[in-house]
XYZ file of C-alpha atoms in Angstrom:
659
model
C -33.273 -91.973 62.990
C -34.942 -89.029 61.613
C -37.935 -89.222 59.523
C -37.361 -87.220 55.669
C -40.042 -84.231 55.405
C -41.990 -84.824 52.382
C -42.050 -82.019 49.509
C -45.410 -80.198 49.117
C -47.021 -80.580 45.978
C -47.122 -77.979 43.344
C -49.711 -76.137 42.758
C -51.263 -74.555 39.789
C -51.983 -70.585 40.800
C -49.550 -69.443 43.714
C -50.977 -66.597 45.781
C -48.664 -64.172 46.818
C -48.904 -62.452 50.005
C -48.723 -58.615 49.803
C -46.416 -56.581 51.222
C -47.389 -53.463 54.176
C -47.440 -50.421 52.044
C -46.823 -51.478 48.315
C -49.503 -51.084 45.735
C -51.512 -53.849 43.895
C -48.927 -55.863 42.009
C -49.708 -56.562 38.426
C -50.237 -59.975 37.132
C -47.486 -61.879 35.942
C -49.329 -62.151 32.707
C -50.113 -58.747 32.034
C -49.160 -57.105 28.848
C -46.992 -54.164 29.123
C -48.856 -51.542 26.939
C -46.538 -47.995 27.326
C -43.972 -46.835 24.446
C -41.274 -44.381 24.300
C -39.880 -42.828 20.810
C -36.881 -40.923 20.141
C -36.377 -38.682 17.157
C -33.705 -39.632 14.558
C -31.960 -37.401 12.151
C -30.831 -38.582 9.128
C -29.851 -35.082 6.791
C -28.123 -36.994 4.315
C -30.769 -40.170 4.060
C -33.935 -37.899 3.370
C -34.902 -40.490 0.424
C -38.626 -38.892 -0.050
C -37.313 -35.378 -0.465
C -37.707 -33.954 -3.947
C -34.140 -32.598 -5.104
C -34.811 -32.279 -8.792
C -35.485 -28.568 -8.316
C -32.926 -27.260 -5.774
C -29.192 -26.496 -6.110
C -27.027 -29.456 -4.630
C -23.329 -30.448 -4.387
C -22.232 -34.351 -5.879
C -23.197 -35.528 -3.091
C -26.712 -34.609 -3.047
C -25.991 -31.745 -0.632
C -28.275 -29.028 -0.030
C -27.342 -25.845 1.071
C -29.128 -26.239 4.620
C -27.282 -29.639 5.113
C -24.293 -28.207 4.781
C -25.189 -25.413 7.221
C -25.913 -28.331 9.442
C -22.683 -30.041 8.747
C -20.871 -26.502 9.995
C -21.190 -27.759 13.547
C -20.371 -30.880 13.126
C -17.833 -32.225 15.734
C -15.553 -33.651 12.875
C -13.387 -31.194 11.304
C -13.317 -33.674 8.132
C -16.992 -33.073 8.021
C -16.900 -29.315 8.946
C -14.362 -28.578 5.744
C -16.353 -31.057 3.574
C -19.137 -28.375 4.738
C -17.143 -25.355 3.439
C -15.675 -26.924 0.258
C -19.395 -28.247 -0.281
C -20.795 -24.516 -0.040
C -17.736 -22.932 -2.293
C -18.649 -25.789 -4.571
C -22.285 -24.572 -4.879
C -21.273 -20.709 -5.059
C -18.950 -21.580 -8.469
C -21.900 -23.897 -9.706
C -24.588 -22.656 -9.990
C -24.459 -18.822 -11.234
C -26.516 -16.798 -8.968
C -26.691 -19.063 -6.220
C -24.589 -16.350 -4.085
C -26.690 -12.976 -4.734
C -29.753 -15.563 -3.552
C -28.278 -16.987 -0.360
C -25.869 -13.721 0.493
C -26.685 -13.557 4.587
C -26.505 -17.472 5.121
C -23.110 -18.279 3.051
C -21.490 -15.506 4.731
C -22.775 -16.226 8.600
C -22.725 -19.707 8.626
C -18.622 -19.492 7.712
C -17.620 -16.930 10.008
C -17.486 -18.613 13.108
C -15.079 -21.110 11.431
C -12.290 -18.944 11.114
C -10.770 -19.090 14.408
C -11.666 -23.154 13.733
C -8.905 -25.062 16.090
C -8.445 -27.402 13.199
C -5.691 -26.226 10.297
C -7.753 -27.848 7.811
C -10.969 -25.702 8.022
C -9.349 -22.532 8.232
C -7.168 -23.272 5.007
C -10.617 -23.986 3.435
C -12.143 -21.272 4.914
C -9.366 -18.943 3.865
C -10.059 -20.317 -0.159
C -13.644 -19.647 0.218
C -13.739 -16.417 1.264
C -11.299 -15.402 -1.043
C -13.811 -16.606 -4.051
C -16.920 -15.017 -2.071
C -15.042 -11.738 -1.526
C -14.188 -11.597 -5.144
C -17.298 -12.512 -6.445
C -19.555 -9.394 -3.818
C -19.671 -6.520 -5.075
C -18.818 -3.823 -2.577
C -22.348 -2.057 -1.823
C -23.513 -6.174 -1.382
C -20.522 -6.708 1.278
C -20.975 -3.353 3.173
C -23.398 -4.763 5.840
C -21.386 -7.794 6.520
C -18.308 -6.136 6.849
C -18.414 -5.211 10.455
C -19.303 -8.848 11.562
C -16.827 -10.634 9.448
C -13.909 -7.602 10.586
C -15.161 -8.600 14.042
C -14.913 -12.361 14.170
C -10.986 -11.735 12.224
C -10.042 -9.525 15.184
C -11.420 -12.375 17.539
C -9.321 -15.220 16.041
C -6.173 -12.786 15.793
C -6.633 -12.968 19.859
C -6.851 -16.643 19.990
C -4.917 -18.672 22.630
C -3.095 -20.326 19.193
C -0.377 -18.813 17.522
C -1.157 -20.746 14.385
C -5.054 -19.536 14.581
C -3.803 -16.156 14.434
C -1.512 -16.392 11.611
C -4.314 -18.184 9.599
C -6.314 -15.488 10.837
C -4.091 -12.736 8.646
C -4.933 -13.902 5.687
C -8.907 -12.690 6.282
C -7.380 -9.727 7.407
C -5.664 -9.309 4.033
C -8.782 -10.170 2.056
C -10.469 -7.096 4.256
C -7.848 -4.919 3.963
C -8.526 -5.007 0.001
C -12.197 -5.045 0.416
C -12.933 -2.426 3.080
C -9.882 -1.113 3.903
C -11.831 2.263 5.947
C -13.614 0.154 7.808
C -10.804 -2.216 8.602
C -8.535 0.561 9.306
C -11.186 3.081 11.329
C -9.735 4.788 14.237
C -6.730 3.171 14.794
C -4.821 5.790 15.909
C -7.284 5.146 19.281
C -4.828 2.037 19.921
C -2.179 4.486 21.091
C -4.736 7.904 22.103
C -6.623 7.317 24.813
C -8.343 10.906 23.918
C -9.829 8.616 21.056
C -12.251 6.022 23.482
C -14.092 4.337 20.664
C -13.717 0.280 20.528
C -13.345 0.202 16.683
C -11.972 -2.489 14.140
C -8.846 -0.509 13.607
C -8.265 -0.277 17.368
C -8.904 -4.130 17.889
C -6.608 -5.045 15.024
C -3.554 -3.393 15.612
C -3.924 -4.136 19.727
C -3.544 -7.983 17.732
C -0.820 -6.570 16.287
C 1.061 -5.377 19.427
C 0.029 -8.996 21.004
C 1.809 -10.728 18.126
C 4.764 -9.054 18.609
C 4.862 -8.625 21.918
C 4.666 -4.962 22.568
C 0.960 -5.291 24.305
C 2.283 -3.394 27.505
C 4.357 -0.856 26.026
C 1.188 0.202 23.217
C -0.713 0.237 26.623
C 1.815 2.617 28.302
C 1.940 4.762 25.522
C -2.017 4.848 25.293
C -2.001 6.066 28.736
C 0.425 8.905 28.103
C 3.414 6.935 29.958
C 6.767 6.603 28.702
C 6.827 3.638 26.779
C 10.119 1.589 27.532
C 11.578 -0.839 25.457
C 10.529 -4.573 25.837
C 11.569 -7.598 25.434
C 10.238 -9.770 22.833
C 11.495 -13.392 23.848
C 7.963 -14.681 25.475
C 6.590 -14.516 21.963
C 8.108 -17.351 19.960
C 7.480 -16.994 16.053
C 9.552 -19.157 13.552
C 11.189 -16.585 10.661
C 8.157 -17.438 8.504
C 5.022 -16.539 10.747
C 7.088 -13.206 11.780
C 7.586 -12.410 8.074
C 3.107 -13.236 7.736
C 3.145 -10.872 10.688
C 5.129 -8.080 9.401
C 3.701 -8.576 5.532
C 0.036 -7.935 7.140
C 1.261 -5.144 9.623
C 2.916 -3.349 6.289
C -0.581 -3.979 4.622
C -2.490 -2.648 7.179
C -0.873 0.368 7.827
C -0.411 1.518 3.986
C -4.246 1.468 4.141
C -4.582 3.015 7.357
C -2.179 5.688 6.692
C -3.163 6.150 3.032
C 0.343 6.157 1.902
C 0.854 6.896 -1.685
C 4.372 6.896 -2.287
C 4.001 4.196 -4.956
C 0.736 6.370 -7.324
C 2.710 9.121 -7.375
C 6.057 11.778 -7.073
C 6.980 11.961 -3.812
C 7.109 15.789 -2.921
C 7.215 16.384 0.493
C 10.991 16.470 0.062
C 10.457 20.117 -1.898
C 8.470 21.061 0.870
C 11.128 23.143 2.536
C 12.618 24.553 -0.755
C 10.134 27.836 -1.099
C 9.538 30.638 1.419
C 5.989 30.881 -0.060
C 3.498 28.492 0.359
C 1.777 29.666 -2.861
C 5.155 28.705 -4.624
C 4.947 25.639 -2.707
C 1.652 24.990 -3.783
C 1.955 25.825 -7.496
C 5.302 23.758 -7.456
C 3.093 20.601 -6.484
C 0.524 21.649 -9.297
C 2.763 21.217 -11.734
C 2.038 18.085 -14.281
C -0.840 17.099 -11.965
C -3.250 17.054 -14.072
C -6.001 13.840 -13.510
C -8.026 14.485 -16.992
C -7.176 16.249 -20.154
C -10.730 17.224 -20.777
C -11.471 20.492 -20.083
C -14.100 21.663 -16.747
C -15.349 24.725 -16.660
C -14.764 26.666 -13.335
C -17.718 26.875 -11.258
C -18.008 27.433 -7.294
C -19.000 23.775 -6.787
C -15.456 23.107 -7.764
C -13.929 25.088 -4.897
C -13.584 23.621 -1.713
C -15.291 24.878 1.168
C -15.248 24.897 5.202
C -17.701 26.293 7.899
C -16.469 29.370 9.315
C -16.442 27.243 12.572
C -13.927 25.480 11.463
C -12.204 27.603 10.060
C -12.220 29.865 13.153
C -10.680 26.783 15.167
C -7.944 26.161 12.445
C -6.918 29.850 13.303
C -6.944 29.737 16.673
C -5.155 26.281 17.344
C -2.701 27.719 15.326
C -2.421 30.753 17.245
C -2.042 28.741 20.181
C 0.958 27.068 19.143
C 4.277 27.126 21.124
C 6.939 28.716 19.962
C 9.412 28.276 22.446
C 9.201 23.969 23.268
C 12.370 22.005 22.956
C 11.174 19.426 20.975
C 8.321 18.899 18.489
C 5.058 17.467 19.889
C 4.838 13.978 19.503
C 2.952 13.015 16.512
C 0.949 9.469 16.483
C 3.035 8.303 13.752
C 5.743 9.244 16.272
C 4.214 6.963 19.088
C 3.802 3.910 16.958
C 7.633 4.164 15.548
C 8.648 3.979 19.319
C 6.466 1.146 20.209
C 7.269 -1.056 17.159
C 11.005 0.388 17.218
C 12.612 -2.763 20.030
C 10.614 -5.197 18.061
C 11.299 -4.420 14.320
C 15.157 -3.346 15.557
C 15.522 -7.079 17.504
C 14.458 -9.221 14.312
C 16.024 -6.789 11.920
C 19.592 -7.606 13.491
C 18.817 -11.523 13.697
C 18.012 -11.540 9.973
C 20.217 -9.408 8.636
C 23.363 -11.618 8.662
C 21.104 -13.948 6.709
C 19.667 -12.327 4.624
C 23.064 -10.292 3.249
C 25.591 -12.459 3.841
C 29.588 -11.205 2.790
C 29.877 -13.813 0.155
C 26.569 -12.961 -1.690
C 24.159 -15.404 -0.567
C 21.136 -15.059 1.075
C 17.815 -16.937 2.606
C 14.685 -15.904 0.833
C 12.667 -15.866 3.996
C 15.521 -13.831 5.695
C 15.261 -11.717 2.849
C 11.542 -11.027 2.619
C 11.746 -10.122 6.408
C 14.616 -7.486 6.233
C 12.479 -5.752 2.953
C 9.573 -5.762 5.063
C 10.968 -4.200 8.698
C 12.510 -1.401 6.262
C 9.439 -0.889 4.561
C 7.550 -0.318 7.825
C 10.318 1.874 8.671
C 10.582 3.918 5.976
C 6.463 3.904 5.719
C 6.727 5.602 9.602
C 9.475 7.435 9.112
C 8.441 9.239 5.866
C 5.517 9.801 7.277
C 7.158 11.576 10.883
C 9.832 13.687 8.924
C 7.002 14.908 6.516
C 4.795 15.827 8.548
C 7.446 17.776 10.584
C 8.663 19.647 7.561
C 5.442 20.610 6.750
C 4.847 21.759 10.428
C 8.317 24.050 10.377
C 7.588 25.487 6.805
C 4.460 26.671 7.804
C 4.845 27.858 11.527
C 8.286 28.491 11.043
C 9.477 26.394 13.870
C 12.843 25.593 12.691
C 14.681 25.093 15.880
C 12.177 22.603 16.864
C 13.946 18.691 16.507
C 12.228 15.395 16.776
C 12.075 13.367 19.736
C 12.668 9.824 18.665
C 15.094 10.973 15.615
C 17.874 9.053 17.455
C 16.085 6.039 16.576
C 16.673 6.459 12.765
C 20.163 7.630 13.555
C 20.626 4.299 15.312
C 18.872 1.986 12.783
C 21.008 4.001 10.035
C 24.381 2.784 12.343
C 23.223 -1.112 11.861
C 22.552 -0.477 8.343
C 25.653 1.144 7.728
C 28.077 -2.169 7.286
C 25.554 -4.026 4.988
C 25.723 -1.006 2.605
C 28.256 -2.035 -0.112
C 27.280 -0.021 -2.741
C 27.492 -2.537 -4.852
C 24.753 -3.263 -7.521
C 25.632 -6.764 -8.316
C 23.348 -9.565 -6.917
C 19.790 -10.151 -6.607
C 17.235 -7.912 -6.968
C 16.196 -8.115 -3.283
C 19.246 -6.638 -2.102
C 19.498 -3.763 -4.550
C 15.776 -2.486 -3.012
C 17.700 -3.209 0.080
C 20.122 -0.420 -0.514
C 17.645 1.752 -2.350
C 15.109 1.946 1.264
C 18.698 2.870 2.971
C 19.003 5.299 0.690
C 15.808 7.667 1.185
C 16.187 6.684 5.194
C 19.588 8.726 4.654
C 17.866 11.388 2.987
C 15.133 11.425 5.982
C 17.211 11.612 8.888
C 19.358 14.355 6.950
C 16.516 16.023 5.862
C 15.261 16.322 9.287
C 18.749 17.371 10.864
C 18.357 20.589 12.622
C 21.173 22.088 10.706
C 21.018 20.345 7.587
C 24.313 19.194 7.982
C 25.868 16.390 5.378
C 25.416 12.872 6.812
C 28.056 10.544 7.348
C 26.403 8.206 4.948
C 26.121 10.578 1.981
C 29.764 9.623 0.613
C 28.654 5.979 0.524
C 24.891 6.238 -1.294
C 27.018 9.233 -3.808
C 29.034 6.246 -4.975
C 25.538 4.314 -5.314
C 24.022 6.534 -7.152
C 26.762 7.209 -9.744
C 27.490 2.999 -10.055
C 23.485 2.274 -10.765
C 23.185 5.611 -13.445
C 26.174 4.717 -15.352
C 27.083 1.368 -15.239
C 23.545 -0.699 -14.770
C 21.248 0.928 -16.625
C 18.653 -2.595 -16.729
C 18.471 -2.570 -13.085
C 16.703 0.850 -12.491
C 13.112 0.338 -12.883
C 10.602 3.024 -12.446
C 9.274 2.154 -8.778
C 12.828 2.105 -8.199
C 13.986 5.431 -10.011
C 10.615 7.220 -8.092
C 11.728 5.449 -4.649
C 15.591 7.299 -5.303
C 13.874 10.708 -5.605
C 14.323 12.086 -2.432
C 17.790 11.338 -2.067
C 18.406 12.590 -5.751
C 16.991 15.873 -4.490
C 19.350 15.829 -1.217
C 22.484 15.555 -2.884
C 21.655 18.036 -4.983
C 20.639 20.180 -2.411
C 23.312 19.623 -0.679
C 26.813 21.097 -0.666
C 28.660 17.808 -1.212
C 31.401 17.043 -3.673
C 30.036 14.657 -6.007
C 26.745 16.460 -6.659
C 27.479 18.061 -9.655
C 28.226 14.449 -11.271
C 25.220 12.713 -10.193
C 23.329 15.536 -12.262
C 25.026 14.833 -15.384
C 25.091 11.269 -14.236
C 20.991 11.661 -14.320
C 20.402 13.789 -17.628
C 22.593 10.955 -19.496
C 20.657 8.300 -18.093
C 17.639 9.937 -19.492
C 18.872 9.820 -23.130
C 19.095 6.108 -22.805
C 15.910 4.714 -21.011
C 13.713 2.515 -22.943
C 10.942 2.124 -20.580
C 8.216 4.546 -20.903
C 6.831 4.457 -17.071
C 10.520 4.843 -16.793
C 10.655 8.085 -18.901
C 7.729 9.545 -17.260
C 9.108 9.704 -14.061
C 12.377 10.783 -14.825
C 10.884 13.384 -17.162
C 9.035 14.733 -14.604
C 11.421 15.152 -12.260
C 14.467 16.989 -14.173
C 11.184 19.162 -15.731
C 11.154 20.059 -11.962
C 14.572 20.526 -11.349
C 14.792 22.629 -14.411
C 11.937 25.073 -13.538
C 12.976 25.752 -10.095
C 15.065 28.670 -10.348
C 11.655 30.335 -12.075
C 10.277 30.488 -8.712
C 11.281 33.825 -6.240
C 11.162 32.415 -3.098
C 13.053 29.271 -4.063
C 15.573 29.554 -0.673
C 17.725 26.268 -1.718
C 20.466 26.670 -3.232
C 20.500 24.123 -5.984
C 24.813 24.843 -6.978
C 24.731 21.870 -9.818
C 22.218 23.919 -11.665
C 23.998 26.391 -12.400
C 27.357 24.962 -13.192
C 28.740 25.895 -16.578
C 29.918 22.465 -17.509
C 26.221 21.302 -17.679
C 24.767 23.980 -19.571
C 25.284 21.834 -22.674
C 23.931 18.365 -20.487
C 20.416 20.783 -20.260
C 20.392 21.601 -24.289
C 21.134 18.439 -24.659
C 18.556 17.212 -22.747
C 15.450 19.657 -23.758
C 16.218 18.964 -27.384
C 15.586 15.324 -26.917
C 12.262 16.385 -25.667
C 10.221 16.552 -28.997
C 11.467 12.897 -29.909
C 9.768 11.835 -26.531
C 6.952 13.602 -27.599
C 6.086 12.568 -30.912
C 6.528 8.996 -29.685
C 4.032 9.293 -26.555
C 1.710 10.932 -29.147
C 1.944 8.283 -32.028
C 1.224 5.298 -29.470
C -1.578 7.090 -27.875
C -3.564 7.959 -31.015
C -2.476 4.672 -33.030
C -5.097 2.420 -33.920
C -3.042 -0.887 -33.285
C -3.354 -0.444 -29.429
C -5.240 -3.165 -28.330
C -7.982 -2.988 -25.216
C -5.029 -4.341 -22.914
C -2.849 -1.271 -23.653
C -5.635 1.355 -22.940
C -3.966 2.752 -20.043
C -0.480 2.435 -21.160
C -2.324 4.776 -24.090
C -3.543 6.924 -21.911
C -0.279 7.479 -19.742
C 1.499 8.034 -23.160
C -0.924 10.661 -24.000
C -0.248 12.123 -20.450
C 3.322 12.626 -20.946
C 2.806 14.222 -24.728
C 0.983 17.127 -22.619
C 3.136 17.239 -20.115
C 6.101 17.374 -22.316
C 4.141 20.356 -24.336
C 3.465 22.217 -21.042
C 7.101 22.059 -19.804
C 8.108 23.502 -23.547
C 5.664 25.701 -23.045
C 6.561 27.417 -19.816
C 10.460 26.884 -21.006
C 9.840 29.390 -24.580
C 7.190 31.402 -22.881
C 9.577 33.775 -21.178
C 12.573 36.188 -23.109
C 15.338 34.924 -20.386
C 15.743 31.215 -18.567
C 18.579 30.491 -16.279
C 19.228 27.269 -17.611
C 18.708 27.880 -21.679
C 19.621 30.149 -24.216
C 16.171 31.439 -25.555
C 17.113 32.261 -28.912
C 19.422 29.233 -30.029
C 16.337 26.536 -28.280
C 14.111 28.276 -30.308
C 15.891 27.363 -33.255
C 17.181 23.842 -32.798
C 13.603 23.001 -31.525
C 11.521 23.978 -34.541
C 12.849 21.170 -36.952
C 12.214 18.600 -33.661
C 8.961 19.722 -33.006
C 7.880 19.516 -36.691
C 7.046 15.671 -36.665
C 4.319 16.010 -34.378
C 2.293 18.354 -36.717
C 3.703 16.998 -40.322
C 6.225 15.043 -41.762
C 8.159 15.634 -45.340
C 8.164 12.296 -47.478
C 10.250 11.901 -50.064
C 7.785 9.923 -52.648
C 4.550 10.440 -50.336
C 4.841 14.492 -50.033
C 3.475 15.612 -46.711
C 2.486 13.395 -44.240
C 0.433 14.318 -41.249
C 1.898 13.680 -37.645
C -0.244 12.622 -34.809
C -1.501 15.902 -34.199
C -4.727 15.302 -35.753
C -5.735 12.627 -33.699
C -5.237 13.926 -30.162
C -7.739 15.058 -27.613
C -8.538 18.706 -28.556
C -6.593 20.363 -25.000
C -3.661 18.809 -25.891
C -4.105 20.342 -29.217
C -4.688 23.663 -28.130
C -1.613 23.258 -26.181
C 0.615 21.909 -29.140
C -0.732 25.402 -31.513
C 0.353 27.616 -28.157
C 4.057 25.982 -28.523
C 3.794 26.623 -32.079
C 3.435 29.775 -31.381
C 6.511 30.195 -29.691
C 8.727 29.068 -32.238
C 8.538 29.278 -36.505
C 6.066 26.419 -37.435
C 2.871 26.321 -39.096
C 1.281 23.314 -38.110
C -1.243 22.176 -40.833
C -5.279 21.427 -40.590
């Protein structure tokens, strides 16, 4: 049997044998004195910070706290930071002026944020911010904000692109000239500048799926029609894009159609440029104050500029088969495929045969036709002006077939009915102006096949539904009215008679202004010797009585406008209407003076007119009251230039004004 090995007794201190190549090991009872430190960021827990004199939010956050929070990984924290900065701006007076740079630059990267709630907060934030910042203060930040906006419009996510259009709309209202600067360079390689307008327009091309066609057009190649199936946009998203594109084009082209009478339709009516200029300057006084004539009021140009313009006009090739393509025509050609396909998809829902319509599709069709109208109005206006100044009457427009194609698709939906919603009526008005543009651009000025239906629509609108015809619609129909009057077509005499009769039923002062300016210009057309368009309805014997009745109604409108303009009861909110009434009174006096000055007028009998106008103009100066005696009229309170014009009219009719 083996023997058991006895266990060794425990020792108090065990000696460790050192290993080869190892240093001396620390003792087992040695104390480690090394330490590590880490920084802890607590922006919301600085309890030692005195914030009694600092602007803070309801959560006790300062601007620096909110700036740090805009970089937070959580989208909710970023949204709260934006709303916190908006709270500081709206709560503390003068806070925006002191921290403009920080408030703008901090929020710019969030324009293209991935979270929809952050982008909604940014849109609300900049809406309040830009409304409170003066234009000159915002100017240094405009370029950076436009750069971030155009970048967001090119984002990979379509939702980010759509939301960036809200910021673009704010910038178009705030800095339109900077936002649309050099937009032509997106379609013309000669403009090589990388401008904001170019980037924004190219972003629109990408949204509509025509970027490749626009690039070929910019390179001078033929822009073929492209399919837009690769761009998946809902009806509401496409409406947002088209609404922003229309606003951008209006600002880019400085469209003044809504701010004055469209006189482009009269450009081919005169053989003399001086007569055309004189006709355009009628009723065009921007101020009633008399300004002394000085050499500083005469626009000047350097000799070099004048020489270049003369040489460029002399180099015009009169033997070309078609007019040179303008930048607007190129833009219309690029957008035509996308706009037309969207229009054909939306028309059945917008203008259903049973009269029902979808609001989204109706707005979509409205903005589509507005874009078409804006582009073709500019294309044909420039073409008519070039044709009149350079004598290129035989040169057609290359892409006029696209406008004819558009009218062919719109024709079946143009019922001529004025019943239904206001949107349907406005669509009919746009259709009428497009017909006018297409007819006026035609080579032989032949009556369009669409004119009979347009004629019936105008007759119904003027005679049966006066309330539906607002001053904006009336102004939009002026080119169509002129087209009907200057085209040999059956029914144009009835239209002129309806226009004169409609004037007597107008109650709205703004509509009175537009209608008077148009009819007064028509009445003065025969006084221009270079008139080369035969306006046959003017000389119809059956209309002479209607013209006489119309001009005899002007003194009543003159007295009403002058009385409203000088009334002491006019509130501060109606000051603009009072100025418009004073302008209308001034223009009526000018027209009466121009009509009564010559001894003979093609439309009015001078002696009968003078005799019948005298008692009607007298209330402007004084009224014989049965009990109060002679009551002074509004003449004494009118501005001095208007008084002088009234006195000039009185010298032509037997009235003695009372001082």
